[in-house]
Coordinates of C-alpha atoms in Angstrom, one line a residue:
Chain A
M999 CA -12.1 -13.0 -48.6
K1000 CA -11.4 -16.5 -47.2
Q1001 CA -7.7 -15.8 -47.5
S1002 CA -8.0 -12.6 -45.4
V1003 CA -10.1 -14.4 -42.8
D1004 CA -7.5 -17.1 -42.6
D1005 CA -4.7 -14.5 -42.3
A1006 CA -6.5 -12.8 -39.5
N1007 CA -7.1 -16.1 -37.6
T1008 CA -3.4 -17.0 -38.0
F1009 CA -2.4 -13.5 -36.7
F1010 CA -4.6 -13.7 -33.7
R1011 CA -3.5 -17.2 -32.9
L1012 CA 0.2 -16.0 -33.0
L1013 CA -0.7 -12.9 -30.9
N1014 CA -2.4 -15.1 -28.3
Q1015 CA 0.7 -17.3 -28.2
R1016 CA 2.9 -14.2 -27.7
V1017 CA 0.7 -13.0 -24.9
A1018 CA 0.8 -16.3 -23.2
D1019 CA 4.6 -16.6 -23.6
T1020 CA 5.2 -13.1 -22.2
S1021 CA 3.0 -13.8 -19.3
T1022 CA 4.9 -17.0 -18.4
Q1023 CA 8.2 -15.2 -18.6
L1024 CA 6.9 -12.4 -16.3
Q1025 CA 5.8 -15.0 -13.8
K1026 CA 9.2 -16.7 -13.9
A1027 CA 11.0 -13.4 -13.4
E1028 CA 9.0 -12.5 -10.3
T1029 CA 11.7 -13.8 -8.1
V1030 CA 14.5 -11.5 -9.4
S1031 CA 16.4 -9.6 -6.8
V1032 CA 17.0 -5.8 -6.9
G1033 CA 20.2 -4.1 -6.0
C1034 CA 23.4 -5.8 -6.9
T1035 CA 26.5 -4.2 -5.3
R1036 CA 27.8 -5.1 -1.9
K1037 CA 27.3 -2.4 0.8
R1038 CA 27.2 -2.1 4.5
V1039 CA 25.4 0.0 7.1
V1040 CA 27.7 2.6 8.6
W1041 CA 25.3 5.0 10.4
T1042 CA 21.7 5.1 11.4
D1043 CA 19.3 7.6 12.9
D1044 CA 15.7 6.7 13.4
K1045 CA 14.8 4.9 10.2
T1046 CA 17.5 6.6 8.1
V1047 CA 20.3 4.3 7.1
L1048 CA 23.6 5.3 5.6
Y1049 CA 25.3 2.7 3.4
R1050 CA 28.8 2.6 2.2
Y1051 CA 29.6 0.5 -0.8
F1052 CA 32.5 -1.9 -0.9
P1053 CA 35.0 -1.0 -3.6
L1054 CA 35.0 -3.1 -6.7
P1055 CA 37.9 -5.5 -6.9
F1056 CA 41.0 -4.5 -8.9
V1057 CA 39.9 -0.9 -9.2
Q1058 CA 42.4 1.8 -8.3
P1059 CA 40.9 4.2 -5.7
S1060 CA 40.3 7.7 -7.0
P1061 CA 41.7 10.7 -5.2
A1062 CA 38.3 12.3 -5.4
R1063 CA 36.4 13.1 -2.1
P1064 CA 33.8 10.6 -1.0
I1065 CA 30.4 10.9 -2.7
L1066 CA 27.2 11.0 -0.7
I1067 CA 24.1 10.2 -2.7
S1068 CA 20.8 11.6 -1.5
F1069 CA 17.7 10.1 -3.2
A1070 CA 14.0 11.1 -3.1
L1071 CA 11.7 10.2 -0.3
V1072 CA 9.0 8.9 -2.7
N1073 CA 10.8 5.9 -4.1
R1074 CA 13.6 3.6 -2.9
P1075 CA 17.2 4.4 -3.8
Y1076 CA 18.2 1.0 -5.0
V1077 CA 17.1 2.0 -8.5
L1078 CA 20.6 3.6 -8.7
D1079 CA 22.0 0.1 -8.3
L1080 CA 19.3 -1.9 -9.9
Q1081 CA 21.4 -4.6 -11.7
A1082 CA 25.0 -4.9 -12.7
D1083 CA 24.6 -3.3 -16.1
R1084 CA 22.2 -0.6 -15.0
S1085 CA 23.9 0.8 -12.0
L1086 CA 25.0 4.3 -11.5
V1087 CA 26.6 3.3 -8.2
R1088 CA 28.6 0.5 -9.9
Q1089 CA 29.8 2.9 -12.6
L1090 CA 31.0 5.4 -10.0
L1091 CA 32.7 2.6 -8.1
G1092 CA 34.3 1.5 -11.4
A1093 CA 36.0 4.9 -11.5
G1094 CA 37.4 4.2 -8.0
M1095 CA 35.1 6.5 -6.2
D1096 CA 34.0 6.0 -2.6
I1097 CA 30.2 5.9 -2.5
Y1098 CA 27.8 6.4 0.3
L1099 CA 24.0 6.2 -0.1
I1100 CA 21.2 7.4 2.1
D1101 CA 18.1 5.2 2.6
W1102 CA 15.4 7.3 4.3
G1103 CA 13.5 4.1 5.3
N1104 CA 9.8 3.5 5.5
P1105 CA 8.1 6.0 7.9
D1106 CA 5.4 4.5 10.0
D1107 CA 2.7 6.3 12.1
A1108 CA 5.2 7.1 14.8
D1109 CA 7.0 9.3 12.2
C1110 CA 4.1 11.4 11.1
G1111 CA 5.7 14.4 12.8
V1112 CA 9.1 14.0 11.0
D1113 CA 9.5 17.2 9.0
L1114 CA 11.9 18.8 6.5
E1115 CA 14.2 20.0 9.2
D1116 CA 14.6 16.4 10.4
Y1117 CA 15.3 15.2 6.8
I1118 CA 17.7 18.0 5.9
E1119 CA 19.4 18.9 9.1
R1120 CA 19.2 15.8 11.2
Y1121 CA 19.3 12.9 8.7
L1122 CA 21.2 14.3 5.7
G1123 CA 23.3 16.5 8.0
G1124 CA 24.0 13.5 10.3
C1125 CA 25.2 11.5 7.2
V1126 CA 27.4 14.3 6.1
R1127 CA 29.0 14.7 9.5
H1128 CA 29.6 11.0 9.9
I1129 CA 31.4 10.9 6.5
L1130 CA 33.5 13.9 7.3
D1131 CA 34.5 12.4 10.6
T1132 CA 35.3 9.1 9.1
H1133 CA 37.5 10.5 6.4
D1134 CA 38.8 13.3 8.6
T1135 CA 38.1 15.8 5.9
D1136 CA 36.2 19.1 5.8
A1137 CA 34.0 18.6 2.7
L1138 CA 32.6 15.9 0.5
N1139 CA 30.9 15.6 -2.9
L1140 CA 27.1 15.5 -2.7
L1141 CA 25.0 13.9 -5.4
G1142 CA 21.3 14.7 -5.0
V1143 CA 18.7 13.0 -7.1
C1144 CA 15.2 14.3 -7.7
Q1145 CA 13.7 15.4 -4.4
G1146 CA 17.0 14.3 -2.8
G1147 CA 18.6 16.9 -5.0
T1148 CA 16.3 19.6 -3.6
F1149 CA 17.3 18.6 -0.1
S1150 CA 20.9 18.7 -1.2
L1151 CA 20.5 22.3 -2.5
C1152 CA 19.0 23.3 0.9
Y1153 CA 21.8 21.6 2.8
C1154 CA 24.4 23.0 0.6
A1155 CA 23.0 26.5 1.0
L1156 CA 22.9 26.2 4.8
H1157 CA 26.3 24.4 5.2
P1158 CA 28.4 25.3 2.1
Q1159 CA 31.6 24.6 4.0
H1160 CA 30.7 20.8 4.1
I1161 CA 30.2 20.4 0.3
A1162 CA 33.1 20.5 -2.1
N1163 CA 31.2 19.8 -5.3
L1164 CA 27.4 19.5 -5.8
V1165 CA 25.8 17.3 -8.5
T1166 CA 22.0 17.5 -9.0
M1167 CA 20.2 15.0 -11.1
V1168 CA 16.6 15.6 -12.3
T1169 CA 16.2 18.0 -9.4
P1170 CA 13.2 20.4 -9.3
V1171 CA 14.2 23.9 -8.5
D1172 CA 11.5 26.1 -10.0
F1173 CA 8.3 24.5 -8.9
H1174 CA 6.1 26.8 -11.0
S1175 CA 7.4 26.2 -14.4
P1176 CA 4.5 26.2 -16.9
D1177 CA 4.8 22.6 -18.0
D1178 CA 4.9 21.2 -14.4
L1179 CA 1.6 19.2 -14.3
L1180 CA 2.3 17.9 -10.8
S1181 CA 2.7 21.4 -9.5
K1182 CA -0.6 22.5 -11.1
W1183 CA -2.4 19.5 -9.5
V1184 CA -1.2 20.1 -6.0
R1185 CA -1.4 23.9 -6.0
E1186 CA -4.9 23.9 -4.4
L1187 CA -4.4 21.1 -2.0
D1188 CA -5.3 21.9 1.6
V1189 CA -2.0 21.1 3.3
G1190 CA -3.6 21.6 6.7
L1191 CA -5.8 18.6 6.0
I1192 CA -2.7 16.6 4.7
A1193 CA -0.8 17.3 7.9
Q1194 CA -3.8 16.1 10.0
A1195 CA -4.5 13.1 7.9
G1196 CA -1.3 11.2 8.9
N1197 CA 1.3 9.7 6.7
A1198 CA 0.4 9.7 3.0
P1199 CA 0.2 6.1 1.6
G1200 CA 3.0 5.5 -0.8
V1201 CA 0.7 3.7 -3.2
L1202 CA -1.4 6.9 -3.4
L1203 CA 1.6 9.0 -4.4
N1204 CA 2.6 6.3 -6.9
A1205 CA -0.9 6.5 -8.4
L1206 CA -0.5 10.3 -8.6
F1207 CA 2.7 9.9 -10.6
L1208 CA 1.2 7.3 -12.9
A1209 CA -1.8 9.6 -13.5
L1210 CA 0.5 12.1 -15.1
A1211 CA 0.5 9.9 -18.2
P1212 CA -1.8 7.0 -17.4
L1213 CA -2.2 5.2 -20.7
R1214 CA 1.5 5.3 -21.4
L1215 CA 2.5 4.2 -17.9
M1216 CA -0.2 1.8 -17.1
Q1217 CA -1.0 0.1 -20.4
H1218 CA 1.4 1.0 -23.2
K1219 CA 4.6 -0.1 -21.5
Y1220 CA 3.1 -3.6 -20.9
V1221 CA 1.8 -4.0 -24.4
R1222 CA 5.2 -3.0 -25.8
L1223 CA 6.6 -6.1 -24.1
L1224 CA 4.9 -8.1 -26.8
G1225 CA 6.9 -6.3 -29.5
R1226 CA 10.2 -7.0 -27.8
G1227 CA 9.8 -10.8 -27.9
T1228 CA 10.4 -12.8 -24.8
R1229 CA 14.2 -12.4 -24.1
R1230 CA 14.7 -13.5 -20.5
R1231 CA 17.1 -10.7 -19.7
D1232 CA 14.8 -8.0 -21.0
I1233 CA 11.9 -9.4 -19.0
E1234 CA 14.0 -9.6 -15.8
T1235 CA 15.0 -6.0 -16.2
F1236 CA 11.4 -5.0 -16.8
V1237 CA 10.3 -6.9 -13.6
R1238 CA 13.1 -5.2 -11.6
M1239 CA 11.8 -1.8 -12.7
E1240 CA 8.2 -2.8 -11.9
K1241 CA 9.3 -3.9 -8.4
W1242 CA 11.0 -0.5 -7.9
I1243 CA 8.1 1.5 -9.3
S1244 CA 5.7 -0.2 -6.9
D1245 CA 8.0 0.0 -3.9
N1246 CA 6.8 3.3 -2.4
P1247 CA 7.4 4.2 1.2
D1248 CA 4.6 6.1 2.9
Q1249 CA 5.4 9.8 3.3
A1250 CA 5.7 11.4 6.8
A1251 CA 2.7 13.7 7.1
A1252 CA 4.6 16.8 8.4
A1253 CA 7.3 16.6 5.8
L1254 CA 4.9 16.0 2.9
A1255 CA 2.7 18.9 4.0
Q1256 CA 5.7 21.2 4.2
F1257 CA 7.1 20.1 0.9
V1258 CA 3.8 20.6 -0.9
K1259 CA 3.3 24.0 0.6
W1260 CA 6.7 25.5 0.7
F1261 CA 8.0 24.1 -2.6
Y1262 CA 5.1 23.3 -4.9
Q1263 CA 2.6 25.9 -3.7
E1264 CA 4.8 28.8 -2.6
N1265 CA 7.9 28.1 -4.6
R1266 CA 10.0 29.4 -1.7
L1267 CA 13.3 27.9 -2.8
I1268 CA 13.7 30.3 -5.7
R1269 CA 11.9 33.2 -4.0
G1270 CA 14.4 33.1 -1.2
T1271 CA 11.7 32.7 1.5
L1272 CA 12.4 29.2 2.5
E1273 CA 13.5 28.6 6.1
I1274 CA 14.8 25.4 7.5
A1275 CA 15.6 25.1 11.3
G1276 CA 15.0 28.8 11.6
R1277 CA 17.6 29.7 8.9
R1278 CA 16.9 31.2 5.5
V1279 CA 17.9 28.9 2.6
D1280 CA 19.7 31.3 0.3
L1281 CA 20.7 29.6 -3.0
R1282 CA 23.3 32.3 -3.6
Q1283 CA 25.3 30.7 -0.8
I1284 CA 26.0 27.8 -3.2
Q1285 CA 29.3 28.9 -4.6
Q1286 CA 31.0 25.6 -5.1
P1287 CA 31.1 23.9 -8.5
V1288 CA 27.7 22.6 -9.5
L1289 CA 26.8 20.1 -12.2
N1290 CA 23.1 20.0 -13.0
I1291 CA 21.9 17.0 -15.0
Y1292 CA 18.3 16.8 -16.2
A1293 CA 16.1 14.9 -18.6
A1294 CA 14.8 16.6 -21.7
R1295 CA 11.6 14.6 -21.7
D1296 CA 10.9 14.4 -18.0
H1297 CA 7.2 14.3 -17.1
I1298 CA 7.8 14.5 -13.3
V1299 CA 10.5 17.2 -13.1
P1300 CA 10.3 19.2 -16.4
A1301 CA 13.6 20.2 -17.8
S1302 CA 12.6 23.9 -17.3
A1303 CA 12.1 23.2 -13.6
A1304 CA 15.6 21.8 -13.2
A1305 CA 17.5 24.1 -15.6
A1306 CA 16.3 27.1 -13.6
L1307 CA 19.0 26.3 -11.0
Q1308 CA 21.6 28.4 -12.9
R1309 CA 19.7 31.6 -12.3
Y1310 CA 19.6 31.3 -8.6
I1311 CA 22.9 30.0 -7.3
G1312 CA 26.0 31.9 -6.5
S1313 CA 28.4 29.5 -8.2
R1314 CA 30.5 30.6 -11.1
D1315 CA 31.5 27.1 -11.9
Y1316 CA 28.2 25.8 -13.2
A1317 CA 27.7 23.2 -15.8
A1318 CA 24.4 21.8 -17.2
H1319 CA 23.9 18.5 -19.0
S1320 CA 20.6 17.8 -20.7
V1321 CA 20.0 14.1 -21.5
D1322 CA 17.4 13.1 -24.1
T1323 CA 15.4 10.7 -21.9
G1324 CA 12.6 10.7 -19.4
H1325 CA 12.7 10.8 -15.6
I1326 CA 13.0 7.1 -15.1
G1327 CA 15.3 6.7 -18.1
M1328 CA 17.8 8.8 -16.3
Y1329 CA 18.2 6.1 -13.7
V1330 CA 18.2 2.9 -15.8
S1331 CA 18.4 3.6 -19.5
H1332 CA 21.7 2.1 -20.8
R1333 CA 22.5 5.1 -23.0
A1334 CA 21.1 8.0 -20.9
R1335 CA 22.3 6.8 -17.5
G1336 CA 25.7 5.7 -18.9
A1337 CA 26.2 9.1 -20.5
A1338 CA 25.1 11.0 -17.4
T1339 CA 27.3 9.0 -15.1
A1340 CA 30.3 9.3 -17.4
R1341 CA 29.8 13.1 -17.3
I1342 CA 29.6 13.0 -13.4
I1343 CA 32.9 11.0 -13.2
S1344 CA 34.9 13.2 -15.6
W1345 CA 33.4 16.4 -14.0
L1346 CA 34.4 15.3 -10.5
Q1347 CA 37.8 14.0 -11.6
E1348 CA 38.6 17.4 -13.1
R1349 CA 37.8 18.9 -9.6
S1350 CA 39.5 16.4 -7.4
Chain B
M725 CA -43.7 50.4 14.7
L726 CA -42.6 47.6 17.1
Y727 CA -43.7 45.1 14.5
R728 CA -41.6 46.7 11.7
L729 CA -38.6 46.9 14.0
R730 CA -39.0 43.2 14.8
L731 CA -39.3 42.3 11.1
A732 CA -36.2 44.3 10.3
Y733 CA -34.3 42.7 13.1
L734 CA -35.5 39.3 12.0
R735 CA -34.3 39.9 8.4
M736 CA -30.9 41.0 9.8
I737 CA -30.6 37.9 12.0
R738 CA -31.7 35.7 9.1
S739 CA -29.0 37.1 6.8
L740 CA -26.4 36.5 9.5
A741 CA -27.6 33.0 10.0
I742 CA -27.4 32.3 6.3
V743 CA -23.7 33.2 6.4
V744 CA -23.0 31.2 9.5
L745 CA -25.2 28.2 9.3
P746 CA -26.1 26.3 6.3
E747 CA -22.9 26.6 4.2
P748 CA -21.5 23.1 4.1
R749 CA -18.0 24.2 3.5
F750 CA -18.0 26.2 6.7
C751 CA -19.3 23.3 8.5
I752 CA -16.5 21.1 7.2
T753 CA -13.8 23.6 8.0
F754 CA -15.2 24.1 11.5
R755 CA -15.3 20.4 12.2
M756 CA -11.7 19.9 11.1
D757 CA -10.5 22.7 13.3
S758 CA -12.6 22.0 16.4
F759 CA -11.9 18.4 17.0
A760 CA -8.2 18.7 16.4
K761 CA -7.6 21.2 19.1
P762 CA -9.0 20.4 22.4
G763 CA -9.2 23.4 24.7
T764 CA -9.6 25.9 21.9
S765 CA -12.6 28.3 21.6
N766 CA -16.0 27.0 20.5
A767 CA -17.3 30.6 20.1
V768 CA -18.1 30.3 16.4
T769 CA -20.3 27.2 16.8
A770 CA -21.8 28.3 20.1
F771 CA -22.7 31.6 18.4
A772 CA -24.2 29.9 15.4
E773 CA -26.3 27.6 17.6
A774 CA -27.4 30.5 19.8
A775 CA -28.2 32.6 16.8
A776 CA -30.3 29.8 15.3
H777 CA -32.3 29.4 18.5
F778 CA -32.8 33.2 18.7
L779 CA -33.9 33.2 15.2
E780 CA -36.5 30.5 15.9
F781 CA -37.6 32.4 19.0
I782 CA -38.1 35.6 17.1
Q783 CA -39.8 33.8 14.2
E784 CA -42.3 32.2 16.6
F785 CA -43.0 35.5 18.2
S786 CA -43.1 37.6 15.0
G787 CA -45.1 35.0 13.2
E788 CA -47.7 35.0 15.9
T789 CA -48.0 38.7 16.1
A790 CA -48.0 39.2 12.4
A791 CA -50.8 36.7 12.0
A792 CA -52.8 38.1 14.7
H793 CA -51.9 41.8 14.1
S794 CA -53.3 42.9 17.4
A795 CA -54.2 40.1 19.7
P796 CA -51.7 37.2 19.6
D797 CA -52.6 33.9 21.0
L798 CA -50.2 34.1 24.0
P799 CA -51.1 30.7 25.5
L800 CA -50.3 29.0 22.2
L801 CA -47.1 31.0 21.8
A802 CA -46.1 30.0 25.3
Q803 CA -46.8 26.4 24.5
R804 CA -44.6 26.5 21.4
L805 CA -41.8 28.3 23.2
S806 CA -42.0 25.8 26.0
G807 CA -41.8 22.9 23.6
E808 CA -38.7 24.4 21.9
L809 CA -37.1 25.0 25.3
E810 CA -37.8 21.5 26.4
R811 CA -36.3 20.0 23.3
W812 CA -33.2 22.2 23.7
L813 CA -32.8 21.3 27.4
R814 CA -33.1 17.6 26.6
A815 CA -30.4 17.9 23.9
W816 CA -28.2 20.2 26.0
S817 CA -27.9 17.8 28.9
P818 CA -24.3 16.7 29.3
L819 CA -25.4 13.1 29.1
A820 CA -27.2 13.6 25.9
V821 CA -24.8 13.6 22.9
H822 CA -27.4 13.1 20.3
S823 CA -27.1 16.5 18.7
E824 CA -23.3 16.3 18.5
H825 CA -23.6 12.9 16.7
A826 CA -26.3 14.2 14.4
R827 CA -24.0 17.1 13.4
D828 CA -21.2 14.6 12.8
R829 CA -23.4 12.4 10.7
Q830 CA -24.6 15.4 8.7
C831 CA -21.0 16.5 8.1
T832 CA -20.0 13.1 6.9
L833 CA -23.1 13.0 4.7
D834 CA -22.2 16.4 3.2
L835 CA -18.7 15.3 2.5
V836 CA -19.9 12.1 0.8
T837 CA -22.4 14.1 -1.3
R838 CA -19.7 16.6 -2.3
F839 CA -17.3 13.7 -3.1
V840 CA -19.8 12.1 -5.4
Q841 CA -20.6 15.4 -7.1
L842 CA -16.9 16.0 -7.8
Q843 CA -16.4 12.6 -9.1
E844 CA -19.2 13.2 -11.5
Q845 CA -17.6 16.4 -12.6
L846 CA -14.3 14.5 -13.3
A847 CA -16.3 11.8 -15.1
T848 CA -17.5 14.4 -17.6
Q849 CA -13.9 15.4 -18.2
W850 CA -13.0 11.7 -18.9
S851 CA -15.9 11.5 -21.3
E852 CA -14.4 14.5 -23.2
V853 CA -11.0 12.9 -23.2
A854 CA -12.4 9.7 -24.6
R855 CA -14.4 11.5 -27.3
I856 CA -11.5 13.6 -28.5
S857 CA -9.2 10.6 -28.5
G858 CA -11.5 8.7 -30.8
H859 CA -11.9 11.6 -33.2
Q860 CA -8.1 12.2 -33.3
L861 CA -7.4 8.6 -34.1
I862 CA -9.8 8.6 -37.0
E863 CA -8.4 11.8 -38.2
R864 CA -4.8 10.7 -38.1
L865 CA -5.6 7.3 -39.6
G866 CA -7.0 9.2 -42.6
K867 CA -7.2 7.2 -45.7
S868 CA -4.1 5.1 -45.0
S869 CA -4.4 1.4 -44.9
N870 CA -5.6 0.3 -41.4
E871 CA -5.1 -3.4 -42.0
V872 CA -3.7 -5.2 -39.1
C873 CA -2.1 -8.3 -40.5
N874 CA 1.0 -8.7 -38.3
L875 CA 2.4 -7.8 -34.9
E876 CA 4.2 -4.7 -36.2
S877 CA 1.2 -3.2 -37.8
A878 CA -0.8 -4.0 -34.7
M879 CA 1.8 -2.3 -32.5
N880 CA 1.9 0.8 -34.8
L881 CA -1.8 1.2 -34.7
Y882 CA -1.8 0.8 -30.9
D883 CA 1.1 3.4 -30.6
L884 CA -1.0 5.8 -32.6
W885 CA -4.0 5.2 -30.3
I886 CA -1.9 5.9 -27.2
D887 CA -0.5 9.1 -28.8
C888 CA -4.0 10.3 -29.4
V889 CA -5.2 9.5 -25.9
E890 CA -2.2 11.0 -24.2
K891 CA -2.5 14.2 -26.2
A892 CA -6.2 14.5 -25.4
Y893 CA -5.6 13.6 -21.8
A894 CA -2.7 16.2 -21.4
D895 CA -4.9 18.9 -23.0
T896 CA -7.6 18.3 -20.4
V897 CA -5.6 17.7 -17.2
H898 CA -3.5 20.9 -17.6
K899 CA -6.7 23.0 -17.6
D900 CA -7.4 25.1 -14.5
E901 CA -10.8 23.7 -14.1
F902 CA -9.6 20.1 -14.0
C903 CA -6.9 21.0 -11.5
R904 CA -9.4 22.8 -9.3
V905 CA -11.9 19.9 -9.4
Q906 CA -9.1 17.3 -8.7
A907 CA -7.7 19.3 -5.8
E908 CA -11.1 19.7 -4.3
L909 CA -11.8 16.0 -4.7
A910 CA -8.5 15.3 -2.9
N911 CA -9.4 17.8 -0.1
T912 CA -12.9 16.3 0.3
A913 CA -11.5 12.8 0.4
T914 CA -9.0 13.8 3.1
A915 CA -11.7 15.6 5.1
L916 CA -13.9 12.5 4.8
L917 CA -11.0 10.4 6.0
L918 CA -10.5 12.7 9.0
Q919 CA -14.2 12.6 9.8
Q920 CA -14.2 8.8 9.7
R921 CA -11.2 8.8 11.9
K922 CA -13.0 11.0 14.4
H923 CA -15.9 8.5 14.5
A924 CA -13.3 5.7 15.1
E925 CA -11.6 7.7 17.9
D926 CA -15.0 8.4 19.6
L927 CA -15.8 4.7 19.4
A928 CA -12.4 3.8 20.8
R929 CA -12.8 6.3 23.6
T930 CA -16.2 4.9 24.5
F931 CA -14.7 1.5 25.0
G932 CA -11.6 2.7 26.8
I933 CA -9.2 1.9 23.9
P934 CA -6.2 4.1 23.4
T935 CA -6.6 6.4 20.4
R936 CA -4.2 7.6 17.7
N937 CA -4.3 11.1 19.2
E938 CA -3.3 9.8 22.6
V939 CA -0.5 7.7 21.1
N940 CA 0.7 10.8 19.1
A941 CA 0.6 12.9 22.3
L942 CA 2.8 10.3 24.0
R943 CA 5.2 10.1 21.1
L944 CA 5.6 13.9 21.1
R945 CA 6.2 13.8 24.8
L946 CA 8.9 11.1 24.3
K947 CA 10.5 13.2 21.6
D948 CA 10.6 16.2 23.9
L949 CA 12.2 14.1 26.6
E950 CA 14.7 12.8 24.2
S951 CA 15.6 16.4 23.2
E952 CA 15.9 17.4 26.8
L953 CA 18.1 14.4 27.5
Y954 CA 20.3 15.2 24.5
A955 CA 20.7 18.8 25.6
L956 CA 21.6 17.7 29.1
R957 CA 24.2 15.3 27.8
S958 CA 25.6 17.9 25.4
R959 CA 25.8 20.4 28.2
S960 CA 27.6 18.0 30.6
K961 CA 30.0 17.0 27.9
H962 CA 30.8 20.3 26.3
G963 CA 29.6 22.9 28.8
P964 CA 26.5 25.0 28.2
H965 CA 25.0 24.6 24.7
P966 CA 22.4 27.1 23.6
K967 CA 20.7 25.0 20.9
R968 CA 20.6 21.3 20.3
Q969 CA 22.8 20.1 17.4
R970 CA 20.9 17.1 16.3
G971 CA 22.3 14.2 14.4
T972 CA 26.0 14.6 15.4
R973 CA 27.9 11.5 15.8
S974 CA 28.2 11.8 19.5
G975 CA 24.5 11.7 20.1
R976 CA 23.6 9.1 17.5
R977 CA 24.4 5.5 16.9
P978 CA 27.4 5.1 14.6
I979 CA 27.9 1.5 13.5

């Protein structure tokens, strides 16, 4: 009996020590920076900024067309270039590709009327036109991620002549797939109220995403740090991810209301009833090669919601790539992101 | 005969009034619509108020005649009606905004009450999640050894607990009832926010401070002017242009 009490005391003493050590390491890592690859601003419109990455030294340029990356509105795009060994951007640059990235910026109250037409036609379209002019070419490669992928599909359907190849990553297409919890939750929201209420605070949306699996995302992942030990590098990566997860721009009221109503509530994209700037978005107009990459264990964009794309586009050159990871893992997991990016590179090279 | 007709009419008006007046959701919906669109019709509210006064009037009259059967106390009736009219006139005066404020306060109160009710409904769902999680953990532990003697066994036990909780949570939050309550909670919270914002706007207006609505109106006007300017520039550069092509390089700020 005394032996087991002694063992328990020893264990709890060690556990307390581990908690204290991890806490200290987390505090030390608070100053880590995010985003690692050099880039410069090449175009702006309102708060939207288009970056072009500098090529990596000693890398032979690829003959492939420039790639424009369109990320979601709800998080910041630097997760695609979080740190040197977890950077989709760097991996693409390593293959000699010319990379542009859209940063939609942080909408403030003056932007509450910015709508989906602005995002798709004006900002995304403006970026596309700038790149086409710069490279004196007729089409580029478009890589859309998550909600940015949905925007890319809309743009591609409206302006197919501007897009040579389309890559979608963890992109929702069917917003009514049975396992889409987010869709179920927002189905009964009063979008009229949302539009009137002004910009939606980013922290609120983040809380919504965390609420999809609260114990796992708000407790379990921290406790698991104890099991990893206190390797500085791991802790720093963890803190970078934490910084990214809690870096949520507010959402322009008009655009959010439209996105919730048109996509989540009415599923217009696949029903063929979506109109942007007075023009119908017909996915069958997407006839260029399409690579669709999605995560098998995605709790935000279920695999079924992304995989539906094949049924609605007009392209005969369609490839799907399912990765055994979750939504966030697709961006930063060594194995998952590495495999997905390698697939993008080889797929684009085959079509350059 | 006249008395019966009055009663029938009274019943009809009362049934109308029940539809129009006391339903809190109607009240919320109306408030949201009305203050957002200056210049739009107030017919629904005006009708509801007029109907309510009419109802009161008929009630006074019918009550009096019903009680007396043949000889109503007309001076007393006149006194009551005069009292009602005087109250209405005092409230109606353009400089008396008390009734408007009272309605606003009532609306806010209704929203807060509904918000609390919905939170309580959600709380019962959380209780269920917690109860099921506990049961599942015990079930899955079974007769195996639960001894926590090192970090690995502690983590394993914790992982199992998280699995149980997430499963119970997922089972609950996918249900239609949960989705409905959560959505209504969000809608109520947003309506409450708008109601509070209206109070703030009223206060700002009282003190001559520019309001968010005014700033938004200015912003929209600026945006329109920007569009007109862009269209004019486009026309002068490329000849007549039917529709603005936004975001082209020529009209933006390439760096």
